PDB file of C-alpha atoms and ligand atoms in Angstrom:
ATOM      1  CA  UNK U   1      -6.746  33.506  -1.784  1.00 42.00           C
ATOM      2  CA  UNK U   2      -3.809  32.045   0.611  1.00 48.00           C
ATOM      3  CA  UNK U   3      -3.132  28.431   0.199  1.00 51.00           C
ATOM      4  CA  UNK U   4      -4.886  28.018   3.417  1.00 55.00           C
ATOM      5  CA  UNK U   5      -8.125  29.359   2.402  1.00 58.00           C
ATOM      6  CA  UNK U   6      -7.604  27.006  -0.147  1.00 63.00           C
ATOM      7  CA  UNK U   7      -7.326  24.253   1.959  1.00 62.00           C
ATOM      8  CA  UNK U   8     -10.537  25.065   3.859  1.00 61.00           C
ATOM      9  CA  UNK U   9     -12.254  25.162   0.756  1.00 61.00           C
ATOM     10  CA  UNK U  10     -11.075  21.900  -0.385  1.00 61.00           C
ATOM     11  CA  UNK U  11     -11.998  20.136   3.226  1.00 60.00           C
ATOM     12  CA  UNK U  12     -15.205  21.810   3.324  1.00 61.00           C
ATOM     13  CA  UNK U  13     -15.779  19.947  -0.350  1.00 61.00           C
ATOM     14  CA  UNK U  14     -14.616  16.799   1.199  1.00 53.00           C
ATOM     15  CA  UNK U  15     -16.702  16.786   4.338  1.00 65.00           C
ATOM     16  CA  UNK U  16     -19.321  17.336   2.018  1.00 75.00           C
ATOM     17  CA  UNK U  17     -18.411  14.186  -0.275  1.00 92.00           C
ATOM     18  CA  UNK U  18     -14.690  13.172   0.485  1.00 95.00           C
ATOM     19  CA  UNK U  19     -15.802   9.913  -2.030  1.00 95.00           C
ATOM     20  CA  UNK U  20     -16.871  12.266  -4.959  1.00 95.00           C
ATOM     21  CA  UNK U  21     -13.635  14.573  -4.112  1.00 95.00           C
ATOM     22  CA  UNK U  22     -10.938  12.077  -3.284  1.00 96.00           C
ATOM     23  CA  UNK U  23     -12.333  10.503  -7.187  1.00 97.00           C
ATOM     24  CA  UNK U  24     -11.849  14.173  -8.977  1.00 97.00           C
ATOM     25  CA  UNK U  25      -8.239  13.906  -8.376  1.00 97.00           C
ATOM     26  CA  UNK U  26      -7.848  10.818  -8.873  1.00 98.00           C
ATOM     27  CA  UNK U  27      -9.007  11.919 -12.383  1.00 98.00           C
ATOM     28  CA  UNK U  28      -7.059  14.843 -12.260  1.00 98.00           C
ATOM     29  CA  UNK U  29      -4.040  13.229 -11.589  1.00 98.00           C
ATOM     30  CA  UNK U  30      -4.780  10.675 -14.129  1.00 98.00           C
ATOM     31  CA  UNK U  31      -5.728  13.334 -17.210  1.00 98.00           C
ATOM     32  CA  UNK U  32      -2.211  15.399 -15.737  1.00 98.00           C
ATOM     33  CA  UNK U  33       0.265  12.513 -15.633  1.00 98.00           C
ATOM     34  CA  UNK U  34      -0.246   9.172 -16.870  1.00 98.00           C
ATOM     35  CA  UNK U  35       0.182   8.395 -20.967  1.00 97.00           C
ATOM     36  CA  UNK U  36      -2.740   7.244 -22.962  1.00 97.00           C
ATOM     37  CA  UNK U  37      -2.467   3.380 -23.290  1.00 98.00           C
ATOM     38  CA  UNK U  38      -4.275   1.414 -25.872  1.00 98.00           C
ATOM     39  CA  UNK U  39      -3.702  -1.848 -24.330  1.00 98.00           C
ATOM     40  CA  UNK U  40      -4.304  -0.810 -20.994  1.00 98.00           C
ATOM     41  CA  UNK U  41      -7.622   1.301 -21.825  1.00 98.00           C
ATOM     42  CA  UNK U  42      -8.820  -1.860 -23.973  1.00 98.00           C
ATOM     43  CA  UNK U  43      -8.215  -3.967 -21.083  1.00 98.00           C
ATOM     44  CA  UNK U  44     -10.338  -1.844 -18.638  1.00 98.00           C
ATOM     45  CA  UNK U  45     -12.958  -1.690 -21.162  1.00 98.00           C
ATOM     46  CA  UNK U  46     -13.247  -5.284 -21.761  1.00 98.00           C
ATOM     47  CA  UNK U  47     -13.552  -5.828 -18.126  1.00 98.00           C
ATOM     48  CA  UNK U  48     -16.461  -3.828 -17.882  1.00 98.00           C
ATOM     49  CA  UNK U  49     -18.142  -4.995 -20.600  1.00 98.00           C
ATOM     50  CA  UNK U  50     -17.892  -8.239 -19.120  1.00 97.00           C
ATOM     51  CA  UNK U  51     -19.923  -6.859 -16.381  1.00 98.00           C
ATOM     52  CA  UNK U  52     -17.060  -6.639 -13.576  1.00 97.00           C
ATOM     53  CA  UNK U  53     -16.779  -3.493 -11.491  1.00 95.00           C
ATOM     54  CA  UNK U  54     -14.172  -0.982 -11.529  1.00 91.00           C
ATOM     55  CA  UNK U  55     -12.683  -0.798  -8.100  1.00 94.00           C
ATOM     56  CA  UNK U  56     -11.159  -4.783  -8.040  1.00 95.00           C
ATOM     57  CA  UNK U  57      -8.448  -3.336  -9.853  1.00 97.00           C
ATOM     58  CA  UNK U  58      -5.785  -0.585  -9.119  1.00 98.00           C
ATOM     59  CA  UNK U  59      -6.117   2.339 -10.025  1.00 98.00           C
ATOM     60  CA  UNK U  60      -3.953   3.772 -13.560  1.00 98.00           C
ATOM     61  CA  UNK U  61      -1.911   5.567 -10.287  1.00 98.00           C
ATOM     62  CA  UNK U  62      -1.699   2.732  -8.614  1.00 98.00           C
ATOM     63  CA  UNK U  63      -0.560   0.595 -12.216  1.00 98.00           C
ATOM     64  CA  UNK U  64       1.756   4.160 -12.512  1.00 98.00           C
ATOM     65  CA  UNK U  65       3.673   3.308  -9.167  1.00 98.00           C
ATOM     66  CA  UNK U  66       3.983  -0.618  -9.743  1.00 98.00           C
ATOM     67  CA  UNK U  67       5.468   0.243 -12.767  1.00 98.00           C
ATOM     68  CA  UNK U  68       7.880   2.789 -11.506  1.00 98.00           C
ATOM     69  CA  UNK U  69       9.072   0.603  -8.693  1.00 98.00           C
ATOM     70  CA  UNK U  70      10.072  -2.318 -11.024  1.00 98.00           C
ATOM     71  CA  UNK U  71      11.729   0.421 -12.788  1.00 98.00           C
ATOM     72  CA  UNK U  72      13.685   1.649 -10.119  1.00 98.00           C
ATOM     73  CA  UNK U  73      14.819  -1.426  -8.711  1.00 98.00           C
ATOM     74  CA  UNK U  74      15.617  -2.885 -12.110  1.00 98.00           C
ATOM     75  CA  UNK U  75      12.980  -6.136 -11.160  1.00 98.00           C
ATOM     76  CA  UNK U  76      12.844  -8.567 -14.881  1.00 98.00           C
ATOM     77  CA  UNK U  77      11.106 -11.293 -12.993  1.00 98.00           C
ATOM     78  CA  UNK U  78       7.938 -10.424 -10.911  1.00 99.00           C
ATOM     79  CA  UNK U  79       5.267 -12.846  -9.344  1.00 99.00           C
ATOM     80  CA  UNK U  80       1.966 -11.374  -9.057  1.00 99.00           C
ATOM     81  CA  UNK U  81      -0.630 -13.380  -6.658  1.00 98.00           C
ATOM     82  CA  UNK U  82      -3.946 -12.173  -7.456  1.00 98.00           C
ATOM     83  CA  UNK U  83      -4.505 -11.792 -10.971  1.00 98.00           C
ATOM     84  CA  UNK U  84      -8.241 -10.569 -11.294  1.00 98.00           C
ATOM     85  CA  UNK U  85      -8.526  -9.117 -15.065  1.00 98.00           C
ATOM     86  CA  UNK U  86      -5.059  -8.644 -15.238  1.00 98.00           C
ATOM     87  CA  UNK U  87      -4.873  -5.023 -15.668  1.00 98.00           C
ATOM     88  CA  UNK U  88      -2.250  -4.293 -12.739  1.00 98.00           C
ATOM     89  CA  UNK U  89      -0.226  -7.334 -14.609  1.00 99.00           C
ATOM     90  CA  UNK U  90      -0.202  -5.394 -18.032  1.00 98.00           C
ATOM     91  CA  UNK U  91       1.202  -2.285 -16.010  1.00 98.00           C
ATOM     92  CA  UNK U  92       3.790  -4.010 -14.920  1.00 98.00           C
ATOM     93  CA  UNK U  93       4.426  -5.904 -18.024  1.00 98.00           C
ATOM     94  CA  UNK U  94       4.390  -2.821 -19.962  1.00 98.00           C
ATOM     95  CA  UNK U  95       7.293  -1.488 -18.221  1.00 98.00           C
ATOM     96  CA  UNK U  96       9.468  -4.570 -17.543  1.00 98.00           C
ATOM     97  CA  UNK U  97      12.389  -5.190 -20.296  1.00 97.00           C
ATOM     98  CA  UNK U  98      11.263  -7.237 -23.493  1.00 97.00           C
ATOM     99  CA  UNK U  99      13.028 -10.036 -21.625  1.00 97.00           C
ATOM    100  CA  UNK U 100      10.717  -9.828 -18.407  1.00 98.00           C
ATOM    101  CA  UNK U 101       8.766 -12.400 -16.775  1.00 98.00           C
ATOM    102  CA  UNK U 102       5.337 -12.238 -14.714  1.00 98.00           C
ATOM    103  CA  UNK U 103       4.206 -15.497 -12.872  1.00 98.00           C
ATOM    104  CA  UNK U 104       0.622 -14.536 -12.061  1.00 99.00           C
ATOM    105  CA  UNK U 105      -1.299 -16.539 -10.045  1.00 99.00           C
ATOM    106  CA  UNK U 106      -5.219 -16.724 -10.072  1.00 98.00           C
ATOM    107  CA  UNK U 107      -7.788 -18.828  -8.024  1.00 98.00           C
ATOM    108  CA  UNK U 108     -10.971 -18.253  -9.587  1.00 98.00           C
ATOM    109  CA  UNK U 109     -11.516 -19.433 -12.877  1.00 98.00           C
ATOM    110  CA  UNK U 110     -13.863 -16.492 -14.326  1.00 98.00           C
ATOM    111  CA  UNK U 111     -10.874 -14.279 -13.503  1.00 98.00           C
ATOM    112  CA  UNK U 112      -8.614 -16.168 -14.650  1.00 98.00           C
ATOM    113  CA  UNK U 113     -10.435 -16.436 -18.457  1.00 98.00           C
ATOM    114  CA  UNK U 114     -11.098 -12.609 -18.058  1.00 98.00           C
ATOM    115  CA  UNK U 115      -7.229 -12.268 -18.156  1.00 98.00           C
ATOM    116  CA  UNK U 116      -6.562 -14.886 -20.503  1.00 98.00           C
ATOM    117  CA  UNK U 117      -8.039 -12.825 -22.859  1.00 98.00           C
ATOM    118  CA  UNK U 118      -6.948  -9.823 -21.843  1.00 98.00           C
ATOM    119  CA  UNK U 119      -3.451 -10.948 -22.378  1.00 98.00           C
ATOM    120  CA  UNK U 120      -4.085 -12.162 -26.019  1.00 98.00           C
ATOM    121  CA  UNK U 121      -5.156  -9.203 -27.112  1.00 98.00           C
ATOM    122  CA  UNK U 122      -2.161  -7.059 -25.506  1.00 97.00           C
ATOM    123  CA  UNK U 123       0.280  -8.786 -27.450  1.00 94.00           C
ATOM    124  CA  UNK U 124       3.232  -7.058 -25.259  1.00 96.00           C
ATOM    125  CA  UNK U 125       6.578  -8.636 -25.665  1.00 95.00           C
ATOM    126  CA  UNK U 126       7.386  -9.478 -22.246  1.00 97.00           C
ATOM    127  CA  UNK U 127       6.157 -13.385 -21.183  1.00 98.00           C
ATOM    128  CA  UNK U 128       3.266 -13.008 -18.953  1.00 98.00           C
ATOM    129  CA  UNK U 129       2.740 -16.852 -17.413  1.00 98.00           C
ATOM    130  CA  UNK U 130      -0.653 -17.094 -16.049  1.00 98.00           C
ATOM    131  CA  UNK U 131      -1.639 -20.029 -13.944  1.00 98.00           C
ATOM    132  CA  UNK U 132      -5.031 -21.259 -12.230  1.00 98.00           C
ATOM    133  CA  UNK U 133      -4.821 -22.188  -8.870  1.00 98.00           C
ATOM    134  CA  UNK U 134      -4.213 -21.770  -5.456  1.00 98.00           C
ATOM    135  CA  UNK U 135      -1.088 -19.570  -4.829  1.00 98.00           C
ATOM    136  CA  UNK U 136      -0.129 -22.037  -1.970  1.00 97.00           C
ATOM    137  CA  UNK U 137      -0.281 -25.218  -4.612  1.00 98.00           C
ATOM    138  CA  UNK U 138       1.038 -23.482  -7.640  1.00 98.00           C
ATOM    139  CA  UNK U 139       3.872 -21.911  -5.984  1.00 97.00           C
ATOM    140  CA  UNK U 140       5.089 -25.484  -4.302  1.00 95.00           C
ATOM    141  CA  UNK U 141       4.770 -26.999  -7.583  1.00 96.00           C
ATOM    142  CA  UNK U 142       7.109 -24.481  -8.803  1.00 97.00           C
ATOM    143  CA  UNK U 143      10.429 -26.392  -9.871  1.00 95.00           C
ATOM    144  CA  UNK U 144      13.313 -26.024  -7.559  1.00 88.00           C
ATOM    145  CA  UNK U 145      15.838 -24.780 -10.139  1.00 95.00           C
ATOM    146  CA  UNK U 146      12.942 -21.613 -10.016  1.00 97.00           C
ATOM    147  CA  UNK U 147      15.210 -18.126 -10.115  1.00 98.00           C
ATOM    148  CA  UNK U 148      13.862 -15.770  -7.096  1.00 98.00           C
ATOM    149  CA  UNK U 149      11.852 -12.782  -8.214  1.00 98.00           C
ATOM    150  CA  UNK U 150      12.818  -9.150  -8.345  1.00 99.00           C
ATOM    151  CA  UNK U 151       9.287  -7.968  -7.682  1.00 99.00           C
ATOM    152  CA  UNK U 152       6.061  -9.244  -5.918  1.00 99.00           C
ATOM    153  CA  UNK U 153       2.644  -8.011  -5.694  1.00 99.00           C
ATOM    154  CA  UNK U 154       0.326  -9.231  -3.855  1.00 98.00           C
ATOM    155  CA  UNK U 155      -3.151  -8.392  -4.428  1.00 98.00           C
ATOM    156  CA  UNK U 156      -5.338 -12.254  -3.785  1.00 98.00           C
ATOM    157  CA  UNK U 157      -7.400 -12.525  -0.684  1.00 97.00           C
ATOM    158  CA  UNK U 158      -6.533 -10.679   2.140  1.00 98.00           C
ATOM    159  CA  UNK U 159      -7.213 -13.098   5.014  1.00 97.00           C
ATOM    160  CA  UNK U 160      -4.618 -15.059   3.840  1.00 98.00           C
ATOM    161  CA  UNK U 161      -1.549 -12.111   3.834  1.00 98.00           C
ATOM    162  CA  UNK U 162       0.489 -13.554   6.705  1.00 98.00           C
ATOM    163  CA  UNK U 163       1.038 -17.030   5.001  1.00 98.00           C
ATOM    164  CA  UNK U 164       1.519 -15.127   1.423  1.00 98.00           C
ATOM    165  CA  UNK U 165       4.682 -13.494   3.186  1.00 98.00           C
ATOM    166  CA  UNK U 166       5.794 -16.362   4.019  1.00 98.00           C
ATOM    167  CA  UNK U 167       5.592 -18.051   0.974  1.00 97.00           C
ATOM    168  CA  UNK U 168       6.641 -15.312  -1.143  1.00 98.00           C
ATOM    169  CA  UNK U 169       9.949 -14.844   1.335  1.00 98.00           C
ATOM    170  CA  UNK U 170      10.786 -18.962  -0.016  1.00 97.00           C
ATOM    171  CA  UNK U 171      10.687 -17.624  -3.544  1.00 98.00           C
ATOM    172  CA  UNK U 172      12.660 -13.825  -2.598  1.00 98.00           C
ATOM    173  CA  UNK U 173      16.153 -13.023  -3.077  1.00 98.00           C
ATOM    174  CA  UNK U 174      18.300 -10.575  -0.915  1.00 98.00           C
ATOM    175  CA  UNK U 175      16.988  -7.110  -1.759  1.00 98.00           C
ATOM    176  CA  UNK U 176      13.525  -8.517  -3.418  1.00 98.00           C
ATOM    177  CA  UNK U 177      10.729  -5.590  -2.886  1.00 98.00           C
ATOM    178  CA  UNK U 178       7.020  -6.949  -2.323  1.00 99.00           C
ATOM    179  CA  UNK U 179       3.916  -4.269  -2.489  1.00 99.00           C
ATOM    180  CA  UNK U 180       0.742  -6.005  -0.760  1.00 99.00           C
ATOM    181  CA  UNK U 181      -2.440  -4.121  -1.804  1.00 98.00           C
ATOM    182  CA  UNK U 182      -5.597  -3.373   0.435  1.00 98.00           C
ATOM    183  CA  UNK U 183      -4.142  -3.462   3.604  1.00 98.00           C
ATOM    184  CA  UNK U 184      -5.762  -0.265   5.274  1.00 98.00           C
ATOM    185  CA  UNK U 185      -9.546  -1.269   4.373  1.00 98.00           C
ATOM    186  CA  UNK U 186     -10.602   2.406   4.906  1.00 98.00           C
ATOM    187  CA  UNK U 187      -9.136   2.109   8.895  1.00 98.00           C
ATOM    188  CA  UNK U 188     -10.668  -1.035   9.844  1.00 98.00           C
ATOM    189  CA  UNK U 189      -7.539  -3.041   9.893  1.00 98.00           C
ATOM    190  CA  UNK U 190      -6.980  -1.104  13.369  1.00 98.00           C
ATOM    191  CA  UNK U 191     -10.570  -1.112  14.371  1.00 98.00           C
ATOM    192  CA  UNK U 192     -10.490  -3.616  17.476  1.00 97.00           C
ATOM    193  CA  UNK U 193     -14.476  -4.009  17.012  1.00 98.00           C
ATOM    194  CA  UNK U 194     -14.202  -5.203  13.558  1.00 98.00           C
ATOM    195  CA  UNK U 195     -13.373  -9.039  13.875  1.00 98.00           C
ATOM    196  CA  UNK U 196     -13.864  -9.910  10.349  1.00 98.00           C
ATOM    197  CA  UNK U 197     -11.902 -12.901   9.066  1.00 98.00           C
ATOM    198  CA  UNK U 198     -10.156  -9.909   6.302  1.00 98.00           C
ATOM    199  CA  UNK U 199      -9.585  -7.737   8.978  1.00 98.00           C
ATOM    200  CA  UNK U 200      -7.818 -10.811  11.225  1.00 98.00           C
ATOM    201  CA  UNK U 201      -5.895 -11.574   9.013  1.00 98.00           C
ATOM    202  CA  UNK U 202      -4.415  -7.961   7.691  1.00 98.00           C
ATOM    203  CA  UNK U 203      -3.859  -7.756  11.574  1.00 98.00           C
ATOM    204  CA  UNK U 204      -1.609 -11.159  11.227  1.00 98.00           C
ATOM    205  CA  UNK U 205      -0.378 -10.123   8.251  1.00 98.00           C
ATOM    206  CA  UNK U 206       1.431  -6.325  10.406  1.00 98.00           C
ATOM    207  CA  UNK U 207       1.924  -8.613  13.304  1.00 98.00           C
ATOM    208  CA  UNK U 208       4.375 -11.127  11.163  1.00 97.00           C
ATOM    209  CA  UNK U 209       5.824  -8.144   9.329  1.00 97.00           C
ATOM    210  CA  UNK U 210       6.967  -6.394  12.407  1.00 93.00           C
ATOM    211  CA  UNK U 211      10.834  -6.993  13.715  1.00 89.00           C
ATOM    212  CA  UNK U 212      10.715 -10.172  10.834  1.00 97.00           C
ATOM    213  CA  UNK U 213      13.996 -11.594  10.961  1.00 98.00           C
ATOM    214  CA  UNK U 214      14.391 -11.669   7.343  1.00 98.00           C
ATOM    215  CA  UNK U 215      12.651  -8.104   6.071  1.00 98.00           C
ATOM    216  CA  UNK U 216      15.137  -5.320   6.420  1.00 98.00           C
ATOM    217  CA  UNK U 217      12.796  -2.096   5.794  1.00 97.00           C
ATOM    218  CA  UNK U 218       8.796  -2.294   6.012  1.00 98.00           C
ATOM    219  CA  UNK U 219       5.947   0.462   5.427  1.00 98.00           C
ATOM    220  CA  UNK U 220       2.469   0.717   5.029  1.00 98.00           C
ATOM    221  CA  UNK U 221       1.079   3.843   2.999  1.00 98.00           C
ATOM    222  CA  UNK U 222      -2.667   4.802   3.196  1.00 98.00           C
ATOM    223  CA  UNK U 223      -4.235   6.544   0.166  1.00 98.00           C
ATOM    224  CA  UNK U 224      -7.548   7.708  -0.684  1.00 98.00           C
ATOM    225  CA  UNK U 225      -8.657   8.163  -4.241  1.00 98.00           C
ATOM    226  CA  UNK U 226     -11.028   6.490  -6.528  1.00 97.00           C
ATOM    227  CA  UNK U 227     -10.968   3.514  -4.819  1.00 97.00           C
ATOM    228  CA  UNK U 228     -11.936   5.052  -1.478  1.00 97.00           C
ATOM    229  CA  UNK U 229      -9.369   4.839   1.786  1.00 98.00           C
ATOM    230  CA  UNK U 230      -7.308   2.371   1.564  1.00 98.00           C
ATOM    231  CA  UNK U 231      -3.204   1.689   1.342  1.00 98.00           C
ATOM    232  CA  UNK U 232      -0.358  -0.964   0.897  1.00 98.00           C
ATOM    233  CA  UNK U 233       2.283  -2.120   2.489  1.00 98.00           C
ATOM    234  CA  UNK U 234       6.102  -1.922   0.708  1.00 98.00           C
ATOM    235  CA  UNK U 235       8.800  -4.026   2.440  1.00 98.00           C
ATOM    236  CA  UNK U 236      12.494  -5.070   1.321  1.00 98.00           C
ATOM    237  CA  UNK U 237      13.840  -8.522   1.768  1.00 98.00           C
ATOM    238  CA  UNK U 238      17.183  -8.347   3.622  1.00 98.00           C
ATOM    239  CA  UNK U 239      20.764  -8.821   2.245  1.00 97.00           C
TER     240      UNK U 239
HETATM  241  C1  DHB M   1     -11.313  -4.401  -3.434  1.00 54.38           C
HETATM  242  C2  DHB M   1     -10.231  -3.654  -3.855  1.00 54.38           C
HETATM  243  C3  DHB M   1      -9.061  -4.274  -4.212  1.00 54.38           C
HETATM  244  O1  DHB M   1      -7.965  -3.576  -4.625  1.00 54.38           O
HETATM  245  C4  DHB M   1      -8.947  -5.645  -4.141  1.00 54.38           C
HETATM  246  O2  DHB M   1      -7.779  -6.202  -4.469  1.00 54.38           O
HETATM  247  C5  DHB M   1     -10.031  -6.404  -3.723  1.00 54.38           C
HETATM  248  C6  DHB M   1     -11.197  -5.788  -3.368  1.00 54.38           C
HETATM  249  C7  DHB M   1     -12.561  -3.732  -3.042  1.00 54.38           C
HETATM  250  O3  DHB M   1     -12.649  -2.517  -3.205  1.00 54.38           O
HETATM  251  O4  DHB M   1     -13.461  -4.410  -2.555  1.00 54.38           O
HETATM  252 MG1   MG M   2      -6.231  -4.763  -4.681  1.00 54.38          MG
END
């Protein structure tokens, strides 16, 4: 068959189910290309078992690229805002150098015990600093001798992504990379009907990015896969 027949077959699969499709390669990609991980699988396990559903956290892709982007841009100290179970922390902290840091923040206590433990158990070398709160309070309270981080991800409650780049810029360093998560919302971030208080503030959130006078480079990437159609935005801090 030509590779475009086999493209029409693979649409005709997805206008059947592009959910059930776009989640086959997801798995596929996962079974071809990303290690088995004790630590990482026990995490995801405990979550459920908890009773939490799968699709709060990234995807092992999603870990895959976090991972490889501190990698690439040499990041040791990363600030995470967001925490959930802690699973896209443990990517991270699973590829940082033994001497890494992660400052993750968490607002919600359940979460916030639900990575607690998950981080006991992991027992990786690098110190993972997990703190309860609002990201506005806890990063104020942060002392002022506070190094800048490498690496930021933000992943907490979208409403509130224009005044995360803010604060995150007072904590950047020339050349600091952030990744904000969830920024797509399956297309309803450009949907003018949709006036949710998420989608409001995703639109602030591209409005502030664009021509900001200290971000040098900004993108947004959508993706579909097991977590349905969605994407992030990538930007680096200027020199
Ligand atoms: C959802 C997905 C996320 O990655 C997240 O951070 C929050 C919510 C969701 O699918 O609802
Ligand atoms: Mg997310």
């Amino acid at each position: 068959m030509s590779a475009d027949g086999e493209l029409a077959v693979a649409s005709a699969v997805a206008d059947i189910d592009p959910q059930a499709h776009w989640t086959r390669m997801d798995d596929y990609i996962e079974e071809q290309l990303i290690p088995a991980d004790a630590v990482l699988q026990a995490t995801l396990d405990y979550t459920t078992a908890q009773g939490y559903p799968d699709h709060l956290h990234v995807a092992a892709n999603q870990g895959m690229l976090l991972a490889m982007l501190i990698r690439i841009s040499g990041s040791k100290r990363v600030l995470e805002l967001g925490t959930f179970a802690g699973y896209s922390t443990l990517w991270m902290a699973r590829y940082l150098p033994e001497d890494g840091y992660i400052l993750t923040i968490e607002g919600r206590e359940p979460h916030f015990a639900l990575a607690q433990a998950n981080f006991t158990r992991s027992q990786l070398p690098v110190s993972i600093d997990l703190r309860l709160g609002k990201v506005a309070d806890v990063i104020s309270d942060l002392p002022p001798e506070t190094a800048p981080f490498d690496f930021i991800f933000i992943d907490a409650d979208k409403q509130q992504y224009a005044h995360y780049l803010e604060l995150c810029l007072q904590r950047a360093r020339p050349g600091t990379l952030m990744l904000f998560d969830n920024v797509i919302r399956a297309g309803e971030v450009a949907n003018p009907d949709n006036q949710r208080i998420m989608m409001q503030g995703l639109r602030q959130f591209f409005e502030r990015l664009h021509q900001h006078p200290r971000i040098e480079l900004s993108t947004a990437l959508q993706t579909v896969g097991c977590k349905g159609h969605d994407g992030f935005a990538l930007l680096r801090v200027k020199d």
